[in-house]
Structures are given as structure tokens and as C-alpha cells.
PDB file of C-alpha atoms in Angstrom:
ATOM      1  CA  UNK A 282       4.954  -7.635  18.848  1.00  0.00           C
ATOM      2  CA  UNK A 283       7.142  -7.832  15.828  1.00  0.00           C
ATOM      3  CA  UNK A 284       6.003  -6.556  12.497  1.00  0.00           C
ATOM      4  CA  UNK A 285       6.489  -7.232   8.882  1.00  0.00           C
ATOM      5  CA  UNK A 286       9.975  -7.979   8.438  1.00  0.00           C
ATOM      6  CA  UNK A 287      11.112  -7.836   4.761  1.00  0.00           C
ATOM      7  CA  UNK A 288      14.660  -9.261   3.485  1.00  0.00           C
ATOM      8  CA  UNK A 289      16.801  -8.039   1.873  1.00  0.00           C
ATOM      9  CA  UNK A 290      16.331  -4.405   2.665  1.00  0.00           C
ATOM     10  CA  UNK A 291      18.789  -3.616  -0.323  1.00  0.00           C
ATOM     11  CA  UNK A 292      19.915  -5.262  -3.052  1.00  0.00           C
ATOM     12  CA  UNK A 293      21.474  -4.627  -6.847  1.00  0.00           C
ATOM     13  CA  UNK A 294      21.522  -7.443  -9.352  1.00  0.00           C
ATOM     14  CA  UNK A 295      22.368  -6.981 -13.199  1.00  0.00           C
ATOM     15  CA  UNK A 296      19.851  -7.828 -15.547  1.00  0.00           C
ATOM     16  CA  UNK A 297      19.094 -11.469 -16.768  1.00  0.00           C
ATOM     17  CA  UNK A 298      19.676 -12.585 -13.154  1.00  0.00           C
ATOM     18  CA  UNK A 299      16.949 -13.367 -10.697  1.00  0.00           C
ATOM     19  CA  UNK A 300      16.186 -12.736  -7.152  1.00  0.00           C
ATOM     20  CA  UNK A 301      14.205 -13.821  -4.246  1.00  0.00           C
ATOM     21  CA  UNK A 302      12.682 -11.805  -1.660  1.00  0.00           C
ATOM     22  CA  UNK A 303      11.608 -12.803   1.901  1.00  0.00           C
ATOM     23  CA  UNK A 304       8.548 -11.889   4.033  1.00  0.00           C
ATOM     24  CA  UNK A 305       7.782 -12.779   7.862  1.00  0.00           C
ATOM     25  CA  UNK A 306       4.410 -11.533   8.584  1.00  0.00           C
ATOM     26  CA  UNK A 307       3.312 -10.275  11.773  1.00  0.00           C
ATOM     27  CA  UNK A 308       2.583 -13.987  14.542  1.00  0.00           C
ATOM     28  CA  UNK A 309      -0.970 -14.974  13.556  1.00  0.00           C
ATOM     29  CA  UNK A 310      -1.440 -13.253   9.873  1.00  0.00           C
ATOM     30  CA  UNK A 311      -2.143 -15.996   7.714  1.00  0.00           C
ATOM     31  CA  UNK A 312      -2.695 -13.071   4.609  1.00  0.00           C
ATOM     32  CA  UNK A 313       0.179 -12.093   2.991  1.00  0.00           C
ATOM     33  CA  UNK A 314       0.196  -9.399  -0.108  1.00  0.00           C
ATOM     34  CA  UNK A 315       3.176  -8.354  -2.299  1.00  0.00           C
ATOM     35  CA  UNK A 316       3.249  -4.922  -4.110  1.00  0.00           C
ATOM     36  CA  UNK A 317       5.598  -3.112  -6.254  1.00  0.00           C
ATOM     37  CA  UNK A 318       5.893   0.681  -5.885  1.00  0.00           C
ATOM     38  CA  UNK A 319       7.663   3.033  -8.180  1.00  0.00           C
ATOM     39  CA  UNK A 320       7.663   6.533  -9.446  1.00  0.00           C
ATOM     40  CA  UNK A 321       5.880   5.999 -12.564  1.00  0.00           C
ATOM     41  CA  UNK A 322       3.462   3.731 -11.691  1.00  0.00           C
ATOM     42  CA  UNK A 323       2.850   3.660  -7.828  1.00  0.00           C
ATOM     43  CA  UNK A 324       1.710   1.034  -6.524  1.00  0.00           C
ATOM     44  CA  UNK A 325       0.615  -2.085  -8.084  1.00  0.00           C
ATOM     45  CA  UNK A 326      -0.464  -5.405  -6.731  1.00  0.00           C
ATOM     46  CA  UNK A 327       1.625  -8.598  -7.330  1.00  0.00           C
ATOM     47  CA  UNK A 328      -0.451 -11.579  -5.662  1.00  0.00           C
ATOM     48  CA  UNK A 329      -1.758 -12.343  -2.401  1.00  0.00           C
ATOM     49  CA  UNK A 330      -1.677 -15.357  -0.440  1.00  0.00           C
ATOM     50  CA  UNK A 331      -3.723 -17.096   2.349  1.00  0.00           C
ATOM     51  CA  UNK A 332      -2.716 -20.669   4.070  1.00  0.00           C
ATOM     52  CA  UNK A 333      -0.559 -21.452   0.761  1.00  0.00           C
ATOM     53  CA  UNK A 334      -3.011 -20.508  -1.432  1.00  0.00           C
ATOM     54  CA  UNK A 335      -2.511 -17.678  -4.169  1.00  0.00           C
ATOM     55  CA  UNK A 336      -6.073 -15.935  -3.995  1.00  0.00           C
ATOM     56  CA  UNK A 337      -5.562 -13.267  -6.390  1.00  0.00           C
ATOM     57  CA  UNK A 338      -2.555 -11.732  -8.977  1.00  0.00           C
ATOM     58  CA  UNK A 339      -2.081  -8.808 -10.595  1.00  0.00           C
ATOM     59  CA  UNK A 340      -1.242  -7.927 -14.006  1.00  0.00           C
ATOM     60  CA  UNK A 341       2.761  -9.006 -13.825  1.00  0.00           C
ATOM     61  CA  UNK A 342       4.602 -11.248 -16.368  1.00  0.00           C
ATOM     62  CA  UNK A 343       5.017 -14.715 -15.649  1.00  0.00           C
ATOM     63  CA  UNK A 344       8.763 -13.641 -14.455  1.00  0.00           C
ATOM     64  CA  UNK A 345       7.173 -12.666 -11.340  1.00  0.00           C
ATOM     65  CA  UNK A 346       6.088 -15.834  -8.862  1.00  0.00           C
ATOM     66  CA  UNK A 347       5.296 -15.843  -5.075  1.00  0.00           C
ATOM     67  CA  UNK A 348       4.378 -18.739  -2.536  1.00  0.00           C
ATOM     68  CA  UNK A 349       3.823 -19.170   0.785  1.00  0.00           C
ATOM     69  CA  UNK A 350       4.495 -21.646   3.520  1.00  0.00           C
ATOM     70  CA  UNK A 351       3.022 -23.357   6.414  1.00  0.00           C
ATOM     71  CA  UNK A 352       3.982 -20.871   9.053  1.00  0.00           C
ATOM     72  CA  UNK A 353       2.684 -18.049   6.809  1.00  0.00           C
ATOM     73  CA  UNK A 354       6.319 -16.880   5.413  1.00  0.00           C
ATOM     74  CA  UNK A 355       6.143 -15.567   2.003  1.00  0.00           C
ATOM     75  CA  UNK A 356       8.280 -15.905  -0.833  1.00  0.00           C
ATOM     76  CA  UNK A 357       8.560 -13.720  -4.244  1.00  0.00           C
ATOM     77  CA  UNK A 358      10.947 -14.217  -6.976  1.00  0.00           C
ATOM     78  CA  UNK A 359      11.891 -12.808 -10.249  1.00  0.00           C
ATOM     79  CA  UNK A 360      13.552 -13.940 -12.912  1.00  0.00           C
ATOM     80  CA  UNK A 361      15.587 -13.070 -15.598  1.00  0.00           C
ATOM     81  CA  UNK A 362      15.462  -9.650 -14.537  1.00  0.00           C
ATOM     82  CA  UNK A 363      15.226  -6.661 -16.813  1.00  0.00           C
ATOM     83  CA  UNK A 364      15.688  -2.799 -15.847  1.00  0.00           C
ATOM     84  CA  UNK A 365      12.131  -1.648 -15.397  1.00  0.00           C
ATOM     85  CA  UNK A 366      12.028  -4.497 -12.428  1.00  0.00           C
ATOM     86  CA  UNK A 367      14.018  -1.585 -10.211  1.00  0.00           C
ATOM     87  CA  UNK A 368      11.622  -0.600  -7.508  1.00  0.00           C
ATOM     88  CA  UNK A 369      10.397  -0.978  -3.701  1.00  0.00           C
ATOM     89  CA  UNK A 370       8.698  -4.432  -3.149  1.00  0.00           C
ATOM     90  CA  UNK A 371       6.538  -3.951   0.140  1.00  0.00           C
ATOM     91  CA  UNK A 372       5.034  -6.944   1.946  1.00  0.00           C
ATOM     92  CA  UNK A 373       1.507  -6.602   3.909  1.00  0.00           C
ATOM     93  CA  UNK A 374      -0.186  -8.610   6.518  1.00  0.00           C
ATOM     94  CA  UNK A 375      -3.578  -9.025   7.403  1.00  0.00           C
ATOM     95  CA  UNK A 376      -4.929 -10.711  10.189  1.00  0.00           C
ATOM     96  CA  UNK A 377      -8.802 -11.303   8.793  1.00  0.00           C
ATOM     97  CA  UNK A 378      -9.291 -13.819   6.328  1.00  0.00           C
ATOM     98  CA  UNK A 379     -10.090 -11.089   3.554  1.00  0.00           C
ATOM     99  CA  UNK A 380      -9.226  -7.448   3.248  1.00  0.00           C
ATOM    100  CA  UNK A 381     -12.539  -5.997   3.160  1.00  0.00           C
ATOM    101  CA  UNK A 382     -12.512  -4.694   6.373  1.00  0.00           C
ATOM    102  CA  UNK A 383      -9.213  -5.501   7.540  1.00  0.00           C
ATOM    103  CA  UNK A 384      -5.889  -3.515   7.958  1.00  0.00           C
ATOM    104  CA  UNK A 385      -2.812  -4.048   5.943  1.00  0.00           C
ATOM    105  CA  UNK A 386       0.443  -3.778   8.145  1.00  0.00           C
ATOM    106  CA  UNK A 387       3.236  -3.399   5.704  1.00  0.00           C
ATOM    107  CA  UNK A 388       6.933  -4.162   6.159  1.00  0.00           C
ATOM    108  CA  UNK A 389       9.691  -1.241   5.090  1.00  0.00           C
ATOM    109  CA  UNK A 390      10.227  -2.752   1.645  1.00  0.00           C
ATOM    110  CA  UNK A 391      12.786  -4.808  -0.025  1.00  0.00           C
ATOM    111  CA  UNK A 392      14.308  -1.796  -2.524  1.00  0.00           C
ATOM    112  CA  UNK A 393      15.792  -3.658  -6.048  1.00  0.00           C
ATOM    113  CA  UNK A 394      18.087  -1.840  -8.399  1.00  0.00           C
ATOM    114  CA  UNK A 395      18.629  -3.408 -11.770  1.00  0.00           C
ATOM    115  CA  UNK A 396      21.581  -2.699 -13.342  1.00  0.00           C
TER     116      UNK A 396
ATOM    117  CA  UNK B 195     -13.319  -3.185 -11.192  1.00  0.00           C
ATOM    118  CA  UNK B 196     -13.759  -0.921  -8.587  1.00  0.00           C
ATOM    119  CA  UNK B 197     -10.649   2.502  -7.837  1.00  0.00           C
ATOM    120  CA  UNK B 198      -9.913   5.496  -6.504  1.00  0.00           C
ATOM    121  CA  UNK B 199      -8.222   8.364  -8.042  1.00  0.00           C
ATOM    122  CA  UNK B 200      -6.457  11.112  -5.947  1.00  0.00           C
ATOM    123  CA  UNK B 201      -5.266  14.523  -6.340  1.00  0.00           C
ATOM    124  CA  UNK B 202      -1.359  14.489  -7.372  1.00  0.00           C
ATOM    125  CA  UNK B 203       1.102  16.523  -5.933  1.00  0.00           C
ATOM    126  CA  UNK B 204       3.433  17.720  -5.132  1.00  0.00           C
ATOM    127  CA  UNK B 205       2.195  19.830  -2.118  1.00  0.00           C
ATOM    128  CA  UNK B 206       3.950  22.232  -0.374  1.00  0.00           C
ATOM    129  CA  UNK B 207       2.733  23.714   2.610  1.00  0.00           C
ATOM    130  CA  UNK B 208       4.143  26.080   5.890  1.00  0.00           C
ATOM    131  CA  UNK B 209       3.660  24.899   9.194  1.00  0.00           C
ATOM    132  CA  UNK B 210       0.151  25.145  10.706  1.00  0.00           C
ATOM    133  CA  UNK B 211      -1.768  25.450   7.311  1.00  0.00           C
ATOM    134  CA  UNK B 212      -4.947  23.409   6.301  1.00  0.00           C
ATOM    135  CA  UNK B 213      -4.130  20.427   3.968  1.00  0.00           C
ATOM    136  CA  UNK B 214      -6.843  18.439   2.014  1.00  0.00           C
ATOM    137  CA  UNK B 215      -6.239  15.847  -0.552  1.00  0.00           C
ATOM    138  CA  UNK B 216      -9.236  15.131  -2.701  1.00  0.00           C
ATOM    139  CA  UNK B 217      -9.866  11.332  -3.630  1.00  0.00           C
ATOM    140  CA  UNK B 218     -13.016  10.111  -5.365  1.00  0.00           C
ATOM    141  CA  UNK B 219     -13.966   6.489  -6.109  1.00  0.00           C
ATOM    142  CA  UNK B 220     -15.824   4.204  -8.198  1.00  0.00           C
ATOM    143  CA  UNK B 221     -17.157   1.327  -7.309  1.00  0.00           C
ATOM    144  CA  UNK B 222     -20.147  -1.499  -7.044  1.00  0.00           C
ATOM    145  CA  UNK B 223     -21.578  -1.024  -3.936  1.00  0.00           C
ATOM    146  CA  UNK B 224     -20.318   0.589  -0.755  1.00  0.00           C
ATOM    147  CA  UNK B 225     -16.540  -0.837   0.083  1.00  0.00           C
ATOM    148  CA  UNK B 226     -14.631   0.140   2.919  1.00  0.00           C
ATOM    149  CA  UNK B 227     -11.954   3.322   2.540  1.00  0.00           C
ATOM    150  CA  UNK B 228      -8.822   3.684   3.625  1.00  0.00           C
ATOM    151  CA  UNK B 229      -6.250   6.518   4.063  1.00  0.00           C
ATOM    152  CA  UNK B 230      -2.722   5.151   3.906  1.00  0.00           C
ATOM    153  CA  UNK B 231       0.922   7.776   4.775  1.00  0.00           C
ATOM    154  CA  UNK B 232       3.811   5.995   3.778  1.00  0.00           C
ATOM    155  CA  UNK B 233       6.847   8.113   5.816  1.00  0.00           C
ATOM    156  CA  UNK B 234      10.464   8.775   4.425  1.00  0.00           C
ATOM    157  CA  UNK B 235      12.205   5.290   4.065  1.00  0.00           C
ATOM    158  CA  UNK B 236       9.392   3.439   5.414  1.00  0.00           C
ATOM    159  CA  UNK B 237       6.577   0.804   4.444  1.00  0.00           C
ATOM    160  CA  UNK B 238       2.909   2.293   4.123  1.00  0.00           C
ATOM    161  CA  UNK B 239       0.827   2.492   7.590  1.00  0.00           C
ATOM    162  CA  UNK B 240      -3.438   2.778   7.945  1.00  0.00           C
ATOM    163  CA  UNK B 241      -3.890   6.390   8.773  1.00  0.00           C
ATOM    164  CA  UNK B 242      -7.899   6.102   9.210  1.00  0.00           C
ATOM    165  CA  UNK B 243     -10.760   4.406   7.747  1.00  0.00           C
ATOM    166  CA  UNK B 244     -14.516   4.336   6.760  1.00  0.00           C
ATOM    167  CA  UNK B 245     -16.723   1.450   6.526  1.00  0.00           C
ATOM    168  CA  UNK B 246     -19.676   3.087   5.666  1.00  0.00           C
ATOM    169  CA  UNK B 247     -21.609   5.784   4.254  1.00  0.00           C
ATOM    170  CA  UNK B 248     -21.664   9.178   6.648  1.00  0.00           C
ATOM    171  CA  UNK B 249     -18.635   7.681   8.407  1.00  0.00           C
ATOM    172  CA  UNK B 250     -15.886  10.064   9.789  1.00  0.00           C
ATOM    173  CA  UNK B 251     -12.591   8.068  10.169  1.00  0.00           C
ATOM    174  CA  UNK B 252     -10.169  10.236  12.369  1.00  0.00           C
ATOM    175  CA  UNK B 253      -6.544   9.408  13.500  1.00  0.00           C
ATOM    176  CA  UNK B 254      -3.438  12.726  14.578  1.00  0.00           C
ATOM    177  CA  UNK B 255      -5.326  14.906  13.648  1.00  0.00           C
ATOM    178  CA  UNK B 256      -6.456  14.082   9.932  1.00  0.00           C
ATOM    179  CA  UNK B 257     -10.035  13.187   9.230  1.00  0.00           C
ATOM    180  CA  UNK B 258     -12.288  11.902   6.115  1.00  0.00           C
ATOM    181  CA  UNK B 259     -15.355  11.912   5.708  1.00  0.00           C
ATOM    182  CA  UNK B 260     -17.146   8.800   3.461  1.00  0.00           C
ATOM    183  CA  UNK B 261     -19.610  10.677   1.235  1.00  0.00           C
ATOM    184  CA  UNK B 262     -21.772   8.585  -1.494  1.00  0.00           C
ATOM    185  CA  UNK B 263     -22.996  11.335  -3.033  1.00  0.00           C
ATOM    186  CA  UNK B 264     -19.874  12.560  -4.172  1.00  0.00           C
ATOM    187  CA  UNK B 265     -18.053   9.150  -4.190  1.00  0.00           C
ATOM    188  CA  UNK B 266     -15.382  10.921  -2.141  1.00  0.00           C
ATOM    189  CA  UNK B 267     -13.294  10.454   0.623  1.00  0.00           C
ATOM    190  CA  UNK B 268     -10.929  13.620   0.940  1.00  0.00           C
ATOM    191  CA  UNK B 269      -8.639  13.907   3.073  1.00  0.00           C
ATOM    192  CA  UNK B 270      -8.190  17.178   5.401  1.00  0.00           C
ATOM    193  CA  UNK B 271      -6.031  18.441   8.202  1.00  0.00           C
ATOM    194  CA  UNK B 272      -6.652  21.389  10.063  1.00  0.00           C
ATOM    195  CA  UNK B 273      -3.140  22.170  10.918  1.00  0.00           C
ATOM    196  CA  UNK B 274      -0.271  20.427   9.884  1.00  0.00           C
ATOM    197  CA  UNK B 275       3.324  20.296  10.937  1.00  0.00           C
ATOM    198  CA  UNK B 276       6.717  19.308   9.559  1.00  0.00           C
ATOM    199  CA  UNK B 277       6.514  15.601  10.632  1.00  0.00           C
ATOM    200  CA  UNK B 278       3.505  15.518   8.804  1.00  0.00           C
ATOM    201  CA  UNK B 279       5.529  15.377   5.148  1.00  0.00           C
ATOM    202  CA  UNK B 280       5.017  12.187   3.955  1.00  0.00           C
ATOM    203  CA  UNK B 281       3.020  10.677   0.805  1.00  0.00           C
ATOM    204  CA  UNK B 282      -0.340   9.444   1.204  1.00  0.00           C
ATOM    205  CA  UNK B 283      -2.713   7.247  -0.327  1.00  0.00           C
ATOM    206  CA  UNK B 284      -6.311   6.765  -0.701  1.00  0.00           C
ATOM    207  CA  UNK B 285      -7.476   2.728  -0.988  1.00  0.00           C
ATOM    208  CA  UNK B 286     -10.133   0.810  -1.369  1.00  0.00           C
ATOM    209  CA  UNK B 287     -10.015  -3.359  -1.065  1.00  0.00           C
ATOM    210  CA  UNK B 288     -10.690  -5.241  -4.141  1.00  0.00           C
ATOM    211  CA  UNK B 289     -10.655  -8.789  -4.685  1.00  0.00           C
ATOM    212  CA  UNK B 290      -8.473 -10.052  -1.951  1.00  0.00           C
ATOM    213  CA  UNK B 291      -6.364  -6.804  -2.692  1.00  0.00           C
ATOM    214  CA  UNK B 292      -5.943  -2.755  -2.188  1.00  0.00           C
ATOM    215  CA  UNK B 293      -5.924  -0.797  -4.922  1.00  0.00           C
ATOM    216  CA  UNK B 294      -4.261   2.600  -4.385  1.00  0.00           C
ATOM    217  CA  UNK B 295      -4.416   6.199  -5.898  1.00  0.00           C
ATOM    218  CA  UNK B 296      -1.273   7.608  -7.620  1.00  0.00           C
ATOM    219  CA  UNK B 297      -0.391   9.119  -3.644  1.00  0.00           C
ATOM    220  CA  UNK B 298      -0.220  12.587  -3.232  1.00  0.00           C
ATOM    221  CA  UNK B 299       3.216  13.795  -2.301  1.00  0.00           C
ATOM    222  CA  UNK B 300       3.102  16.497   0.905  1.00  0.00           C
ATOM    223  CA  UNK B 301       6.303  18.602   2.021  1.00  0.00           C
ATOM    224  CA  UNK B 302       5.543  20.976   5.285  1.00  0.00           C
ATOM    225  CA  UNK B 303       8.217  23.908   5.575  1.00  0.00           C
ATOM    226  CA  UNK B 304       9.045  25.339   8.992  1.00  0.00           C
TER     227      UNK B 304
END
């Protein structure tokens, strides 16, 4: 079974541009969640998504924007990117409708450098 | 809203010495808690759980034990080896989310 599957793995833009990341979630996860991880502040919650529908977002700029499609792909993009946007972008799925009790699988990241 | 906060690192260890990472939460209720090891290069992965109070979640080696009357859920492993450096995360859900500890950063030296 295939897991999370995060594109680009790498990739360096210069500031002002913007950039779109791409998430396959594991066959049958209909939950999708975006985080950002970095030295100083960890990791922090972007938004989460479940059958198309943006459930929750974190405390992010309006620069930041996800969505999600029918066949539970997700989508994030950022624009007009500024240094301090440099970090690891992980995408998690979740097969249960919430995460209370349910297990994140995560994907290896999509790692952004800002220059 | 509800957290956890963990013990920072870094921690450096030898090979076959006892590791514990203390994490302590705060929250309405009692929410399920997670351990999450995120290797070299690699997403995060679900090391164990708890979904309730008195529950031991166990999983190579590492245990935790869900205690409400310390609000903790430390992490401990009797005997740890070098492909057990990694950083690791304590998490509790949240809204339709997981929010993480700072992770605790763990080197093991041959």
C-alpha cells in the first residue's frame, strides 16, 4: 500500500514568488492535514481538510491557502513568498473521519528554501 | 485550547542507556496521546498511543504511561541503541488537528 506521497521533495524559489505543493494521501483517507516544521518554531498546523471541506486552520497569513479534491488530493500554495516561509511542509492522512482517535500517516515533506 | 509541552533537548546518550522524555499536558477532559519519532530525512511516524487514563501504549521497545494525576505522558526506554536517534514528539488531537511539543532531539553514540 502506498503512502503519503508529497511533491516536490525540494524546491528553492526567491522571494515575492509563489509555490504550490502536492499531496496524494494514502487510497481511502479522505483527511488530509498540512503542517509546517522548522527550527524555531516546530511544528505548526496549516489547515486540514475532509471531502473538500477545510475543517480547521491555523494561525497562518492569508498567503497561505490549501484545497482539496474529489479523490482526496490536496493542494497548498503560497504566495508572494517571503524568507521566514523556508521550512519542511509535511502532509498527513487519516483514515477516520476525525483525529481523535485516529493515526496520522505523514508523507517525507516537501522542504522550501526562500531565497 | 488544550497542549502538551515536552522536555527539550538535545540528548545525548551511549548505547544501551535508559532514555525518558518528560511531556505533560493540559487539557479539558481526557484526549487521546500520542508519541510521534520523526527519523533523519523523513516525515513523522505514530510511535505508540494512549486513549485513556492508566493506559500503557508500547511499540520497539519504548513505552508511556497516560497518568491524570500528573497530566503526563513521558516517554521511557529501557535500552536504547544507535538507530534509535531521531526527534520525537509528544501530541495530543485538537480540533480536527495535532498539536505537538517543541520535540525533543535524541543522538545515541556507539
Amino acid at each position: 500500500k502506498a503512502g503519503v506521497t508529497q511533491t516536490p521533495r525540494y524546491l528553492i524559489k526567491t522571494r515575492g514568488q509563489q509555490v504550490t505543493l502536492s499531496c496524494s494521501p494514502i487510497s481511502g483517507h479522505r483527511s488530509v492535514s498540512w503542517y509546517q516544521q522548522t527550527p524555531g518554531q516546530g511544528l505548526q498546523f496549516l489547515f486540514e481538510y475532509f471531502s473538500e471541506t477545510q475543517r480547521n486552520k491555523g494561525n497562518f497569513p492569508g498567503r497561505f491557502s490549501g484545497r482539496q479534491f474529489s479523490n482526496s488530493r490536496s493542494e497548498m500554495n503560497v504566495s508572494t513568498l517571503e524568507l521566514g516561509d523556508s521550512a519542511l511542509y509535511l502532509c498527513a492522512s487519516s483514515l477516520v473521519g476525525t483525529i481523535v482517535a485516529g493515526e496520522l500517516f505523514f508523507g517525507e515533506g516537501s522542504r522550501l528554501t526562500v531565497l | 485550547g488544550d497542549s502538551v509541552t515536552q522536555m527539550e533537548g538535545p540528548v545525548t546518550l551511549s548505547e544501551e542507556a535508559f532514555l525518558t522524555i518528560n511531556c505533560t499536558y493540559t487539557a479539558t477532559g481526557y484526549p487521546s496521546l500520542f508519541w510521534y519519532v520523526q527519523y533523519p530525512g523523513e516525515g513523522l511516524q505514530l510511535l505508540l498511543k494512549a486513549t485513556k487514563a492508566d493506559d500503557k501504549g508500547s511499540n520497539k521497545g519504548f513505552e508511556a504511561t497516560y497518568r491524570k494525576e500528573t497530566t503526563s505522558f513521558h516517554l521511557e526506554k529501557g535500552s536504547v541503541q544507535v538507530s534509535d536517534s531521531a526527534v520525537y514528539f509528544c501530541a495530543l488531537p485538537n480540533d480536527y488537528k495535532l498539536s505537538f511539543g517543541a520535540g525533543t532531539t535524541v543522538t545515541v553514540r556507539a
